[in-house]
Tab-separated table of C-alpha atoms in Angstrom:
chain	number	residue	atom	x	y	z
A	686	MET	CA	0.000	0.000	0.000
A	687	GLU	CA	1.497	3.317	-1.077
A	688	VAL	CA	1.113	6.619	0.761
A	689	ASP	CA	-1.703	8.697	-0.743
A	690	VAL	CA	-0.015	11.412	-2.811
A	691	ARG	CA	-2.655	13.880	-1.615
A	692	ARG	CA	-0.858	13.850	1.742
A	693	VAL	CA	2.344	15.064	0.083
A	694	ILE	CA	3.387	18.589	-0.849
A	695	VAL	CA	6.225	18.494	-3.376
A	696	ARG	CA	8.193	21.524	-2.235
A	697	LYS	CA	11.117	20.833	-4.555
A	698	ASP	CA	11.686	17.930	-6.920
A	699	TYR	CA	15.069	16.667	-8.021
A	700	PRO	CA	14.476	13.498	-10.073
A	701	GLY	CA	17.275	11.058	-10.716
A	702	ARG	CA	19.475	12.226	-7.852
A	703	LYS	CA	21.083	9.305	-5.973
A	704	GLY	CA	21.894	9.320	-2.288
A	705	LEU	CA	20.479	8.853	1.202
A	706	VAL	CA	16.810	9.640	1.902
A	707	VAL	CA	16.199	11.449	5.193
A	708	TYR	CA	13.001	11.826	7.158
A	709	ARG	CA	13.364	15.047	9.173
A	710	MET	CA	11.175	14.208	12.141
A	711	SER	CA	9.706	17.185	13.966
A	712	ARG	CA	5.994	17.322	14.718
A	713	ASP	CA	5.304	13.594	14.522
A	714	GLN	CA	7.656	11.925	16.971
A	715	ARG	CA	6.747	8.278	16.507
A	716	VAL	CA	7.676	5.237	14.430
A	717	ASP	CA	4.311	3.503	14.158
A	718	ASP	CA	1.475	4.940	12.069
A	719	ASN	CA	3.568	7.743	10.592
A	720	TRP	CA	2.701	8.673	6.990
A	721	ALA	CA	5.787	10.890	6.638
A	722	LEU	CA	8.142	8.088	7.692
A	723	LEU	CA	6.291	5.615	5.480
A	724	PHE	CA	6.584	7.969	2.496
A	725	ALA	CA	10.309	8.414	3.166
A	726	GLN	CA	10.776	4.638	3.194
A	727	GLN	CA	8.724	4.316	0.024
A	728	LEU	CA	10.964	6.928	-1.628
A	729	ALA	CA	14.132	5.171	-0.439
A	730	ASP	CA	12.862	1.844	-1.824
A	731	VAL	CA	12.139	3.384	-5.233
A	732	LYS	CA	15.602	4.955	-5.318
A	733	ASN	CA	17.198	1.778	-3.909
A	734	GLU	CA	18.900	3.948	-1.315
A	735	GLY	CA	19.238	3.974	2.463
A	736	LEU	CA	16.858	5.721	4.860
A	737	ALA	CA	17.764	7.652	8.002
A	738	VAL	CA	15.714	9.674	10.487
A	739	VAL	CA	17.029	13.004	11.777
A	740	PHE	CA	15.680	15.121	14.631
A	741	THR	CA	17.054	18.625	15.186
A	742	LEU	CA	16.814	19.673	18.828
A	743	VAL	CA	16.810	23.426	19.477
A	744	PRO	CA	17.935	24.212	23.054
A	745	HIS	CA	16.108	27.561	23.066
A	746	TYR	CA	13.043	26.478	21.132
A	747	PRO	CA	10.361	29.224	21.339
A	748	ASN	CA	8.565	29.080	24.719
A	749	ALA	CA	9.839	25.575	25.538
A	750	ASN	CA	11.219	24.725	28.983
A	751	ARG	CA	12.296	21.781	31.161
A	752	ARG	CA	8.753	20.413	31.319
A	753	HIS	CA	8.436	20.215	27.529
A	754	PHE	CA	11.991	19.003	26.905
A	755	ASP	CA	11.672	16.262	29.513
A	756	PHE	CA	8.482	14.875	27.988
A	757	MET	CA	9.870	15.121	24.456
A	758	ILE	CA	13.244	13.533	25.185
A	759	ARG	CA	11.675	10.597	27.011
A	760	GLY	CA	9.582	9.996	23.902
A	761	LEU	CA	12.520	10.367	21.504
A	762	LYS	CA	14.474	7.702	23.385
A	763	GLN	CA	11.660	5.305	22.459
A	764	VAL	CA	11.799	6.509	18.854
A	765	GLU	CA	15.506	5.587	18.731
A	766	LYS	CA	14.750	2.126	20.159
A	767	HIS	CA	11.849	1.413	17.793
A	768	LEU	CA	13.820	2.579	14.741
A	769	ALA	CA	16.771	0.386	15.737
A	770	ALA	CA	14.409	-2.600	15.690
A	771	LYS	CA	13.764	-1.752	12.020
A	772	ASN	CA	17.488	-1.206	11.307
A	773	ILE	CA	16.840	2.487	10.595
A	774	PRO	CA	19.449	4.862	12.081
A	775	PHE	CA	18.326	7.811	14.191
A	776	PHE	CA	20.426	10.980	14.340
A	777	LEU	CA	19.843	13.724	16.873
A	778	LEU	CA	21.347	17.098	15.972
A	779	MET	CA	21.523	19.844	18.573
A	780	ASP	CA	21.916	23.433	17.406
A	781	GLU	CA	20.394	26.853	18.014
A	782	GLN	CA	20.232	27.187	14.218
A	783	PRO	CA	18.518	23.878	13.386
A	784	MET	CA	18.619	24.214	9.623
A	785	SER	CA	22.314	25.073	9.683
A	786	ALA	CA	23.098	21.812	11.469
A	787	PHE	CA	20.753	19.959	9.152
A	788	ALA	CA	22.379	21.467	6.032
A	789	ASP	CA	25.759	20.238	7.312
A	790	PHE	CA	24.267	16.763	7.796
A	791	ILE	CA	22.920	16.775	4.222
A	792	ARG	CA	26.356	17.550	2.821
A	793	GLU	CA	28.192	15.082	5.069
A	794	TYR	CA	25.891	12.144	4.257
A	795	ASP	CA	25.240	12.950	0.591
A	796	VAL	CA	21.470	13.232	1.035
A	797	SER	CA	19.350	13.193	-2.119
A	798	ALA	CA	15.875	13.773	-0.686
A	799	VAL	CA	14.337	15.137	2.508
A	800	VAL	CA	10.851	14.383	3.823
A	801	SER	CA	9.592	16.886	6.405
A	802	ASP	CA	6.610	16.877	8.723
A	803	PHE	CA	3.790	19.275	7.935
A	804	ASP	CA	3.364	21.935	10.597
A	805	PRO	CA	1.286	25.106	10.111
A	806	LEU	CA	3.178	27.252	12.631
A	807	ARG	CA	5.194	30.054	11.037
A	808	HIS	CA	8.646	29.130	12.368
A	809	LYS	CA	8.215	25.518	11.211
A	810	GLN	CA	7.151	26.712	7.774
A	811	ALA	CA	10.197	29.022	7.733
A	812	TRP	CA	12.462	26.056	8.484
A	813	ASN	CA	10.960	24.138	5.580
A	814	LYS	CA	11.593	27.107	3.301
A	815	MET	CA	15.260	27.054	4.345
A	816	ILE	CA	15.526	23.406	3.298
A	817	ASP	CA	14.070	24.376	-0.084
A	818	THR	CA	17.111	26.592	-0.678
A	819	ILE	CA	19.643	23.761	-0.266
A	820	ASP	CA	21.058	22.796	-3.654
A	821	ALA	CA	20.629	19.437	-5.367
A	822	ILE	CA	18.089	17.808	-3.054
A	823	ALA	CA	14.397	17.033	-3.364
A	824	HIS	CA	12.115	18.141	-0.547
A	825	TYR	CA	8.672	16.783	0.324
A	826	GLU	CA	6.311	17.806	3.109
A	827	VAL	CA	3.881	15.165	4.400
A	828	ASP	CA	0.878	15.774	6.642
A	829	ALA	CA	1.055	12.882	9.085
A	830	HIS	CA	-0.701	14.846	11.830
A	831	ASN	CA	-4.170	15.367	10.374
A	832	ILE	CA	-6.408	12.577	9.158
A	833	VAL	CA	-7.526	14.626	6.157
A	834	PRO	CA	-4.470	16.674	5.065
A	835	CYS	CA	-4.756	20.337	5.987
A	836	HIS	CA	-3.559	21.674	2.631
A	837	PHE	CA	-5.921	19.360	0.739
A	838	VAL	CA	-9.215	19.623	2.629
A	839	SER	CA	-9.386	23.406	2.224
A	840	ARG	CA	-7.416	26.162	0.491
A	841	LYS	CA	-8.601	29.021	2.698
A	842	VAL	CA	-9.364	30.061	6.275
A	843	GLU	CA	-12.616	28.411	7.299
A	844	PHE	CA	-15.263	30.441	9.138
A	845	GLY	CA	-15.878	27.705	11.656
A	846	ALA	CA	-16.474	24.033	12.294
A	847	TYR	CA	-19.758	24.244	10.398
A	848	THR	CA	-17.915	25.065	7.143
A	849	LEU	CA	-15.001	22.621	7.567
A	850	ARG	CA	-17.029	19.675	8.901
A	851	PRO	CA	-18.789	18.753	5.620
A	852	LYS	CA	-15.497	18.944	3.714
A	853	ILE	CA	-13.841	16.573	6.173
A	854	LYS	CA	-16.776	14.171	6.259
A	855	ARG	CA	-16.809	13.958	2.464
A	856	LEU	CA	-13.118	12.990	2.372
A	857	LEU	CA	-12.891	10.936	5.568
A	858	PRO	CA	-13.663	7.551	3.927
A	859	ASP	CA	-10.686	8.092	1.598
A	860	PHE	CA	-8.220	8.959	4.339
A	861	LEU	CA	-9.368	7.126	7.472
A	862	THR	CA	-7.660	3.886	6.455
A	863	GLU	CA	-5.383	1.389	8.162
A	864	PHE	CA	-1.657	2.081	8.070
A	865	PRO	CA	0.777	-0.147	6.184
A	866	GLU	CA	3.672	-1.683	8.101
A	867	LEU	CA	7.087	-0.051	8.240
A	868	HIS	CA	9.454	-2.780	7.078
A	869	PRO	CA	12.994	-3.428	8.347
A	870	GLN	CA	15.736	-1.783	6.328
A	871	THR	CA	18.322	-3.994	4.651
A	872	VAL	CA	20.873	-1.233	4.021
A	873	GLN	CA	23.473	-1.222	6.793
A	874	MET	CA	24.048	2.223	8.291
A	875	LYS	CA	24.814	3.208	11.865
A	876	ALA	CA	24.129	6.457	13.666
A	877	HIS	CA	26.390	7.931	16.313
A	878	PRO	CA	25.379	6.880	19.853
A	879	ILE	CA	23.176	9.528	21.465
A	880	ASP	CA	24.269	10.823	24.862
A	881	TRP	CA	20.813	11.228	26.386
A	882	VAL	CA	22.194	12.060	29.845
A	883	GLY	CA	24.437	14.739	28.365
A	884	ILE	CA	21.544	16.200	26.391
A	885	LYS	CA	19.392	16.389	29.493
A	886	THR	CA	22.220	18.169	31.320
A	887	MET	CA	22.680	20.640	28.473
A	888	LEU	CA	18.979	21.496	28.587
A	889	SER	CA	18.994	22.082	32.350
A	890	HIS	CA	19.530	25.817	31.680
A	891	SER	CA	15.992	26.115	30.331
A	892	GLU	CA	13.316	27.839	32.373
A	893	ASN	CA	12.642	25.990	35.589
A	894	VAL	CA	9.157	24.589	35.079
A	895	GLU	CA	9.084	21.205	36.751
A	896	PRO	CA	8.463	18.118	34.579
A	897	VAL	CA	5.258	16.200	35.229
A	898	ASN	CA	5.425	12.800	36.885
A	899	TRP	CA	1.793	11.695	36.610
A	900	LEU	CA	1.980	11.055	32.859
A	901	GLN	CA	4.470	8.786	31.118
A	902	SER	CA	5.892	9.774	27.739
A	903	GLY	CA	6.318	7.955	24.421
A	904	GLU	CA	4.459	5.792	21.922
A	905	GLU	CA	3.982	2.889	24.301
A	906	ALA	CA	2.461	5.062	27.029
A	907	ALA	CA	0.214	6.801	24.485
A	908	LYS	CA	-1.260	3.468	23.378
A	909	THR	CA	-1.830	2.429	26.994
A	910	VAL	CA	-3.621	5.713	27.780
A	911	LEU	CA	-5.809	5.263	24.682
A	912	ASP	CA	-6.720	1.703	25.684
A	913	GLN	CA	-7.597	2.822	29.223
A	914	PHE	CA	-9.744	5.665	27.922
A	915	ILE	CA	-11.701	3.347	25.641
A	916	ALA	CA	-12.169	0.766	28.385
A	917	THR	CA	-13.120	3.035	31.288
A	918	LYS	CA	-14.207	6.500	30.135
A	919	LEU	CA	-15.447	6.634	26.573
A	920	SER	CA	-18.941	5.283	27.225
A	921	HIS	CA	-19.536	8.227	29.604
A	922	TYR	CA	-17.611	10.815	27.609
A	923	ASP	CA	-20.589	12.707	26.221
A	924	GLU	CA	-22.114	13.304	29.666
A	925	GLN	CA	-18.825	13.939	31.510
A	926	ARG	CA	-16.697	15.847	28.996
A	927	ASN	CA	-17.770	19.246	30.414
A	928	HIS	CA	-17.278	18.157	34.023
A	929	PRO	CA	-13.706	19.074	35.018
A	930	GLU	CA	-14.149	17.471	38.428
A	931	ALA	CA	-15.046	14.073	36.922
A	932	ASP	CA	-11.705	13.257	35.236
A	933	GLY	CA	-13.522	12.107	32.117
A	934	GLN	CA	-10.892	13.331	29.673
A	935	SER	CA	-8.736	11.063	27.540
A	936	HIS	CA	-5.442	12.792	28.528
A	937	LEU	CA	-4.253	12.174	24.963
A	938	SER	CA	-3.571	15.811	24.096
A	939	PRO	CA	0.139	15.800	25.145
A	940	TYR	CA	0.720	12.664	23.065
A	941	LEU	CA	-1.081	14.170	20.085
A	942	HIS	CA	0.860	17.422	20.445
A	943	PHE	CA	4.239	15.672	20.393
A	944	GLY	CA	3.057	13.281	17.703
A	945	GLN	CA	3.642	10.252	19.919
A	946	ILE	CA	0.352	8.816	18.692
A	947	ALA	CA	-1.446	9.457	15.416
A	948	ALA	CA	-4.896	11.028	15.567
A	949	GLN	CA	-5.769	8.568	12.812
A	950	ARG	CA	-4.827	5.613	15.050
A	951	VAL	CA	-6.933	7.062	17.864
A	952	ALA	CA	-9.936	7.435	15.541
A	953	LEU	CA	-9.555	3.902	14.150
A	954	GLU	CA	-9.391	2.367	17.629
A	955	ILE	CA	-12.320	4.439	18.898
A	956	ILE	CA	-14.503	3.356	15.972
A	957	ARG	CA	-13.493	-0.315	16.234
A	958	ASN	CA	-13.579	-0.808	19.988
A	959	ALA	CA	-15.712	1.906	21.498
A	960	PRO	CA	-18.788	0.992	23.522
A	961	PRO	CA	-21.999	2.881	22.746
A	962	GLY	CA	-22.063	6.537	23.798
A	963	GLY	CA	-19.402	9.208	23.609
A	964	GLN	CA	-17.941	8.225	20.270
A	965	GLU	CA	-19.508	10.981	18.188
A	966	ALA	CA	-18.608	13.810	20.586
A	967	PHE	CA	-15.042	12.602	20.961
A	968	LEU	CA	-14.467	12.188	17.220
A	969	GLU	CA	-15.829	15.691	16.600
A	970	GLU	CA	-13.142	17.086	18.902
A	971	LEU	CA	-10.395	14.774	17.684
A	972	ILE	CA	-10.982	15.333	13.974
A	973	VAL	CA	-13.033	18.424	13.138
A	974	ARG	CA	-11.911	20.724	15.952
A	975	ARG	CA	-8.236	19.726	15.800
A	976	GLU	CA	-8.078	20.072	12.036
A	977	LEU	CA	-9.941	23.382	12.194
A	978	ALA	CA	-7.121	24.681	14.428
A	979	ASP	CA	-4.500	23.637	11.854
A	980	ASN	CA	-6.533	25.344	9.136
A	981	PHE	CA	-6.634	28.545	11.198
A	982	CYS	CA	-2.875	28.656	11.799
A	983	TYR	CA	-1.913	27.575	8.270
A	984	TYR	CA	-3.992	30.140	6.403
A	985	ASN	CA	-4.066	32.988	8.957
A	986	PRO	CA	-0.537	34.384	9.496
A	987	LEU	CA	-1.822	36.437	12.456
A	988	TYR	CA	-3.060	33.398	14.388
A	989	ASP	CA	-1.457	34.618	17.639
A	990	GLN	CA	-2.327	38.322	17.272
A	991	THR	CA	-5.541	40.333	17.576
A	992	GLY	CA	-5.171	41.191	13.882
A	993	GLY	CA	-6.165	37.577	13.197
A	994	PHE	CA	-9.595	38.027	14.810
A	995	PRO	CA	-12.674	38.267	12.554
A	996	GLU	CA	-13.660	41.745	11.412
A	997	TRP	CA	-16.810	41.932	13.565
A	998	ALA	CA	-14.733	41.154	16.662
A	999	LYS	CA	-12.028	43.685	15.812
A	1000	LYS	CA	-14.640	46.424	15.391
A	1001	ASP	CA	-16.267	45.418	18.671
A	1002	MET	CA	-12.878	45.395	20.350
A	1003	GLU	CA	-12.415	49.077	19.529
A	1004	LEU	CA	-15.918	49.983	20.681
A	1005	HIS	CA	-15.259	48.504	24.130
A	1006	ARG	CA	-11.547	49.226	24.487
A	1007	ASN	CA	-12.114	51.901	27.139
A	1008	ASP	CA	-14.830	50.111	29.117
A	1009	VAL	CA	-14.260	50.037	32.869
A	1010	ARG	CA	-12.670	46.808	34.160
A	1011	LEU	CA	-13.638	45.958	37.744
A	1012	TYR	CA	-10.411	43.994	38.246
A	1013	LEU	CA	-6.968	44.392	36.699
A	1014	TYR	CA	-4.236	41.826	37.413
A	1015	THR	CA	-0.551	41.753	36.607
A	1016	ARG	CA	0.975	38.779	34.793
A	1017	GLU	CA	2.707	37.745	38.020
A	1018	GLU	CA	-0.579	37.734	39.943
A	1019	LEU	CA	-2.216	35.681	37.206
A	1020	GLU	CA	0.685	33.250	36.980
A	1021	ASN	CA	0.534	32.675	40.742
A	1022	GLY	CA	-3.249	32.231	40.725
A	1023	GLU	CA	-3.852	35.269	42.918
A	1024	THR	CA	-7.203	36.587	41.680
A	1025	HIS	CA	-10.531	37.053	43.469
A	1026	ASP	CA	-11.989	34.043	41.584
A	1027	PRO	CA	-11.266	30.699	43.321
A	1028	LEU	CA	-12.276	28.680	40.265
A	1029	TRP	CA	-9.879	30.575	38.014
A	1030	ASN	CA	-7.107	30.222	40.569
A	1031	ALA	CA	-7.708	26.466	40.782
A	1032	ALA	CA	-7.608	26.152	36.982
A	1033	GLN	CA	-4.316	28.060	36.893
A	1034	ARG	CA	-2.891	25.765	39.578
A	1035	GLU	CA	-3.962	22.702	37.589
A	1036	LEU	CA	-2.098	24.141	34.610
A	1037	THR	CA	1.083	25.008	36.495
A	1038	VAL	CA	1.262	21.766	38.492
A	1039	ARG	CA	-0.106	19.125	36.114
A	1040	GLY	CA	0.726	20.676	32.744
A	1041	LYS	CA	-2.878	20.338	31.565
A	1042	MET	CA	-6.171	22.109	31.975
A	1043	HIS	CA	-9.627	20.771	31.264
A	1044	GLY	CA	-10.869	22.071	27.895
A	1045	TYR	CA	-14.056	23.608	29.275
A	1046	LEU	CA	-12.136	25.464	31.949
A	1047	ARG	CA	-9.502	26.645	29.484
A	1048	MET	CA	-12.263	28.588	27.707
A	1049	TYR	CA	-13.416	30.146	31.000
A	1050	TRP	CA	-9.804	30.808	32.022
A	1051	ALA	CA	-8.988	32.661	28.777
A	1052	LYS	CA	-12.209	34.699	28.763
A	1053	LYS	CA	-11.534	35.968	32.261
A	1054	LEU	CA	-8.187	37.292	31.046
A	1055	LEU	CA	-10.108	39.490	28.609
A	1056	GLU	CA	-12.188	40.740	31.533
A	1057	TRP	CA	-9.243	41.351	33.915
A	1058	THR	CA	-6.625	42.988	31.703
A	1059	ALA	CA	-6.347	46.458	30.222
A	1060	SER	CA	-6.787	45.448	26.576
A	1061	PRO	CA	-7.512	42.487	24.288
A	1062	GLU	CA	-3.867	42.569	23.192
A	1063	GLU	CA	-2.684	42.169	26.776
A	1064	ALA	CA	-5.226	39.404	27.423
A	1065	LEU	CA	-4.056	37.507	24.346
A	1066	GLN	CA	-0.375	37.880	25.266
A	1067	HIS	CA	-0.964	36.639	28.828
A	1068	ALA	CA	-3.079	33.681	27.670
A	1069	ILE	CA	-0.508	32.544	25.121
A	1070	TYR	CA	2.389	33.068	27.534
A	1071	LEU	CA	0.801	31.046	30.345
A	1072	ASN	CA	-0.559	28.292	28.119
A	1073	ASP	CA	2.684	27.895	26.172
A	1074	LYS	CA	4.823	27.967	29.324
A	1075	TYR	CA	2.949	25.469	31.461
A	1076	SER	CA	0.819	23.256	29.226
A	1077	LEU	CA	2.343	20.113	27.763
A	1078	ASP	CA	0.200	20.730	24.691
A	1079	GLY	CA	1.045	24.437	24.494
A	1080	ARG	CA	2.848	25.989	21.498
A	1081	ASP	CA	0.233	24.255	19.381
A	1082	PRO	CA	-2.460	25.223	16.830
A	1083	ASN	CA	-5.138	23.939	19.221
A	1084	GLY	CA	-3.962	26.377	21.864
A	1085	TYR	CA	-3.748	29.375	19.542
A	1086	ALA	CA	-7.145	28.664	17.981
A	1087	GLY	CA	-8.778	28.004	21.355
A	1088	ILE	CA	-7.445	31.232	22.844
A	1089	ALA	CA	-8.475	33.182	19.733
A	1090	TRP	CA	-11.983	31.682	20.066
A	1091	SER	CA	-12.197	32.682	23.722
A	1092	ILE	CA	-10.829	36.211	23.430
A	1093	GLY	CA	-11.439	37.162	19.798
A	1094	GLY	CA	-14.522	35.276	18.576
A	1095	VAL	CA	-12.597	33.161	16.042
A	1096	HIS	CA	-14.791	30.305	14.738
A	1097	ASP	CA	-17.692	31.734	16.766
A	1098	ARG	CA	-20.561	34.139	16.107
A	1099	ALA	CA	-21.522	37.490	17.595
A	1100	TRP	CA	-23.572	37.298	20.810
A	1101	PHE	CA	-25.585	39.860	22.763
A	1102	PRO	CA	-23.339	42.828	23.635
A	1103	ARG	CA	-22.112	43.484	27.155
A	1104	PRO	CA	-19.418	45.709	28.720
A	1105	VAL	CA	-15.769	44.835	28.009
A	1106	PHE	CA	-16.678	41.710	25.992
A	1107	GLY	CA	-18.872	43.417	23.429
A	1108	LYS	CA	-20.349	40.605	21.328
A	1109	ILE	CA	-17.694	38.049	22.327
A	1110	ARG	CA	-19.322	35.032	24.008
A	1111	TYR	CA	-19.334	35.465	27.782
A	1112	MET	CA	-18.777	32.828	30.461
A	1113	SER	CA	-19.524	33.379	34.132
A	1114	LEU	CA	-18.701	31.745	37.434
A	1115	SER	CA	-22.419	31.263	38.133
A	1116	GLY	CA	-22.750	29.509	34.774
A	1117	CYS	CA	-19.982	27.101	35.789
A	1118	PHE	CA	-21.780	26.320	39.061
A	1119	ALA	CA	-24.820	25.373	36.973
A	1120	LYS	CA	-22.772	22.955	34.823
A	1121	PHE	CA	-20.464	21.084	37.198
A	1122	ASP	CA	-19.371	20.697	40.822
A	1123	VAL	CA	-17.172	23.779	41.089
A	1124	ASP	CA	-16.451	23.311	44.795
A	1125	GLN	CA	-15.159	19.779	44.247
A	1126	TYR	CA	-12.865	20.979	41.453
A	1127	ILE	CA	-11.512	23.795	43.653
A	1128	ARG	CA	-10.836	21.334	46.495
A	1129	GLU	CA	-8.926	19.022	44.129
A	1130	HIS	CA	-6.676	21.851	42.937
A	1131	SER	CA	-6.292	23.911	46.101
A	1132	LYS	CA	-2.862	24.974	47.326
């Protein structure tokens, strides 16, 4: 079974060139169920050349810290082990200028073709453009993250889930297929041993946000968490998904962010093994909402700025810019969870301690920042800073789209106007009390 060419963007072709094929792993940090790796192997087989996997580690990656590096490195150690079982060498390059180190690798190993992960974020797209400038190599970009490839399902920014959903559903039967097997490589090629202890020491300079210990990292752990979710939580997901105190979430978002499990594998297992109830709601979030976030970041270059908000929201923002705010908090007060709202403080503590926040509460959390800061720009900056710093699934299209929905009405509609918010959808503490056991949640995440 060949990789569907609709998953592949041919950034630069160079037919007939002989030499090593490299999969430049970035967003999708796994060996199983990886369309980009499978395409790279397919290309190597056609060329009758060797295949290697390269990961470029950036010590000062934007907004990353010890928490993120710890989770990622633990997963990459499994990648090295699983690739070795297939006789595929794994190289880890460490450089502040990742494409400089990668260009040196290309020259040293006489690389003929590079396969890169698709990623809609601007700095990842800029890195891919740098690879395009390297002479005498082919370069392909493969969307192994979305079930229906982002660049194929739509060629423009979608207004909301209601416009993207029918496009995805029409194409889903074509793309929601079983993965072929990655076969062992016969070409003999060894990578340099990776000093994982030394790498961890080198990264100890990064901002001191403690790693999480309640969640294991890597492909194996991701599959275990998926199995447990299907067995114990999925049948109640629809009724519990908006109950932060119930622990009804899948906890798959960190694994999906780091690409340690494919969303396509999750969907296949949910459909095959799920008990009645919960399946439809979960698949809506896994497929439509996740892929809507990629669409937003890929086609809207201002995805992390107020300029990326819809026009109606930007006009409203100006109308209410000078409205009186009853509370104004500094970033330090927000980061320490020192507001008058015990629910918000508990949500912030969950984020800082556990590296995750329930999706329903993340909407409430972000909207309160709009209410408690001097401007929408400041609210957006604080939300992105805190989410990217503490959340394992921060620095991600889902985070940027979710924050833009909460603060700027992205993928939403205009509601009844009110002070400060204008027509942006409002969420209140009293509304939360009506939906779930707020007191229990606060007790669970108290200092």
